[in-house]
Amino acid sequence: SFRLGSMPSQNKLDLWPIPQRIRPLASEPPGEVGGFRLDDTASAQPRHAANRLAAELGPRGLLADHDRSERPCPRVDLSIDPDRLGRPESYHLRLERDRLRIVGHDPAGLHHGISTFLQLLPRSGTARIPNVEIEDWPSLPERGVMLDVSRDKVPRMSTLLALIDRFSDWKI
């Protein structure tokens, strides 16, 4: 289980890369939450993002069955709105006791917002997740990684695919 509550200082959130803007929200007393409730989404891109989020929350026991849970289950709203966010790959994340809202400028922005949210979750055990509002966008339009295999053995395809997933989660 986990608790929503007050936010630690910005440098203790353990987010990578550090978002452009982090704002703590006025918090209610922290309380246990039963998990996150994913509602059906109308369009394909948020539905794809919701499937990714469900795949991450399920194994952690954080996907709510809101009909059976006695604890609050924050509703998850995922959307894409290029008019609201001016920069490519940007996102706005707002997490409160009863709602998680992630708006991306484009599908990449929505992906980055989900990646940031997943970094806020506890790895295991009971932890406190902050009531927070985050806005972020890439500092550089082009980002990349060089994998130098000339000095070492060539990685297996499974290793390369795992690296791609990790770099994607790190918004590279």
Coordinates of C-alpha atoms in Angstrom, one line a residue:
S1 CA 0.0 0.0 0.0
F2 CA 1.0 3.6 -0.2
R3 CA 0.0 6.9 1.1
L4 CA -0.6 10.2 -0.6
G5 CA 0.6 13.2 1.3
S6 CA 2.9 16.1 1.7
M7 CA 5.8 16.5 -0.6
P8 CA 9.4 16.3 0.5
S9 CA 11.8 19.0 -0.7
Q10 CA 12.3 19.1 -4.5
N11 CA 15.7 17.4 -4.5
K12 CA 14.4 14.4 -2.5
L13 CA 11.8 13.4 -5.1
D14 CA 14.4 11.2 -6.8
L15 CA 13.2 12.0 -10.3
W16 CA 15.4 11.7 -13.3
P17 CA 15.8 13.9 -15.2
I18 CA 14.7 16.6 -12.7
P19 CA 11.5 18.2 -14.1
Q20 CA 11.4 21.8 -15.2
R21 CA 8.7 22.8 -12.7
I22 CA 7.6 21.0 -9.5
R23 CA 5.0 22.5 -7.3
P24 CA 3.7 20.9 -4.1
L25 CA 0.0 21.0 -3.6
A26 CA -1.8 21.8 -0.4
S27 CA -2.1 18.4 1.1
E28 CA -4.8 16.7 3.1
P29 CA -3.7 14.4 5.8
P30 CA -2.1 11.4 4.1
G31 CA -4.2 8.3 3.9
E32 CA -3.9 4.9 2.4
V33 CA -5.0 4.5 -1.2
G34 CA -6.4 1.3 -2.6
G35 CA -4.7 1.8 -6.0
F36 CA -5.3 3.8 -9.2
R37 CA -8.5 3.5 -11.2
L38 CA -8.1 3.5 -15.0
D39 CA -11.2 4.5 -16.8
D40 CA -11.8 3.8 -20.5
T41 CA -10.4 6.4 -22.8
A42 CA -12.0 7.4 -26.1
S43 CA -9.0 7.9 -28.4
A44 CA -6.2 5.5 -29.4
Q45 CA -3.2 7.3 -28.0
P46 CA -4.4 7.8 -24.4
R47 CA -5.8 4.2 -24.5
H48 CA -2.3 3.0 -25.5
A49 CA -0.8 5.0 -22.7
A50 CA -3.4 3.6 -20.3
N51 CA -2.5 0.1 -21.3
R52 CA 1.2 0.8 -20.5
L53 CA 0.2 2.3 -17.2
A54 CA -1.9 -0.7 -16.3
A55 CA 0.9 -3.1 -17.3
E56 CA 3.2 -1.2 -14.8
L57 CA 0.6 -0.8 -12.0
G58 CA -0.8 -4.4 -12.1
P59 CA 2.3 -6.3 -10.9
R60 CA 2.9 -3.7 -8.2
G61 CA -0.6 -4.3 -6.8
L62 CA -1.5 -0.6 -7.5
L63 CA -4.3 -1.2 -10.1
A64 CA -7.5 -0.6 -8.3
D65 CA -10.6 -2.6 -8.3
H66 CA -12.7 0.4 -7.2
D67 CA -15.8 -1.7 -6.7
R68 CA -14.2 -3.8 -4.0
S69 CA -11.6 -1.5 -2.4
E70 CA -12.5 0.1 0.9
R71 CA -9.8 2.7 0.5
P72 CA -10.0 5.7 -1.9
C73 CA -8.9 4.9 -5.5
P74 CA -7.7 8.0 -7.4
R75 CA -9.1 8.2 -10.9
V76 CA -6.5 8.4 -13.7
D77 CA -7.2 10.9 -16.6
L78 CA -4.8 10.7 -19.6
S79 CA -5.1 13.1 -22.5
I80 CA -3.3 14.8 -25.3
D81 CA -3.8 18.5 -25.8
P82 CA -1.3 20.4 -28.0
D83 CA -3.2 23.7 -27.5
R84 CA -2.7 23.6 -23.7
L85 CA 1.0 22.8 -23.8
G86 CA 3.2 24.7 -26.2
R87 CA 6.3 22.6 -26.4
P88 CA 6.8 19.3 -28.2
E89 CA 7.1 16.3 -25.8
S90 CA 5.9 18.4 -22.9
Y91 CA 3.5 17.2 -20.2
H92 CA 1.6 18.4 -17.2
L93 CA 1.1 16.0 -14.3
R94 CA -1.1 16.7 -11.3
L95 CA -1.4 14.1 -8.5
E96 CA -3.9 14.5 -5.7
R97 CA -5.7 12.2 -3.3
D98 CA -8.6 11.6 -5.6
R99 CA -7.2 12.1 -9.0
L100 CA -4.1 11.7 -11.2
R101 CA -4.2 13.8 -14.4
I102 CA -1.5 13.6 -17.1
V103 CA -1.8 15.8 -20.2
G104 CA 0.7 15.5 -22.9
H105 CA 1.4 17.9 -25.8
D106 CA 1.7 14.8 -28.0
P107 CA 2.0 11.0 -27.5
A108 CA 5.7 11.4 -26.5
G109 CA 4.7 14.0 -23.9
L110 CA 2.1 11.6 -22.5
H111 CA 4.7 8.9 -22.4
H112 CA 7.1 11.2 -20.5
G113 CA 4.4 12.1 -18.0
I114 CA 3.7 8.5 -17.2
S115 CA 7.4 7.8 -16.8
T116 CA 7.6 10.6 -14.3
F117 CA 4.6 9.3 -12.4
L118 CA 6.0 5.8 -12.3
Q119 CA 9.2 7.2 -10.7
L120 CA 7.1 8.7 -7.9
L121 CA 5.7 5.2 -7.0
P122 CA 7.2 3.2 -4.2
R123 CA 9.4 0.3 -5.4
S124 CA 8.1 -1.9 -2.6
G125 CA 6.4 -1.6 0.8
T126 CA 4.5 1.4 2.1
A127 CA 5.7 4.8 0.9
R128 CA 4.3 8.3 0.7
I129 CA 3.6 9.7 -2.7
P130 CA 3.4 13.5 -2.8
N131 CA 0.4 15.6 -3.8
V132 CA 2.3 17.4 -6.6
E133 CA 2.0 19.3 -9.8
I134 CA 4.8 18.8 -12.4
E135 CA 5.4 20.5 -15.7
D136 CA 8.2 19.3 -17.9
W137 CA 9.6 19.4 -21.4
P138 CA 12.9 18.4 -22.9
S139 CA 15.8 20.9 -22.6
L140 CA 17.2 19.7 -25.8
P141 CA 15.1 18.8 -28.9
E142 CA 17.5 16.0 -29.9
R143 CA 18.8 13.5 -27.3
G144 CA 20.7 10.3 -27.8
V145 CA 23.0 7.7 -26.4
M146 CA 26.1 6.2 -27.9
L147 CA 26.7 2.6 -27.2
D148 CA 30.4 1.9 -28.0
V149 CA 30.8 -1.8 -28.7
S150 CA 34.3 -1.6 -30.2
R151 CA 36.0 -2.0 -26.9
D152 CA 33.8 -4.7 -25.4
K153 CA 31.6 -7.5 -26.4
V154 CA 28.5 -6.8 -28.5
P155 CA 25.3 -7.0 -26.3
R156 CA 22.6 -9.5 -27.0
M157 CA 19.4 -8.3 -28.7
S158 CA 17.5 -8.7 -25.4
T159 CA 20.0 -6.4 -23.7
L160 CA 19.7 -3.8 -26.4
L161 CA 15.8 -3.9 -26.1
A162 CA 16.0 -3.5 -22.3
L163 CA 18.4 -0.5 -22.8
I164 CA 16.0 1.1 -25.2
D165 CA 13.1 0.7 -22.7
R166 CA 15.2 2.2 -19.9
F167 CA 16.3 5.1 -22.1
S168 CA 12.7 5.7 -23.0
D169 CA 11.7 5.8 -19.4
W170 CA 14.5 8.3 -18.8
K171 CA 13.1 10.4 -21.6
I172 CA 16.2 10.2 -23.7

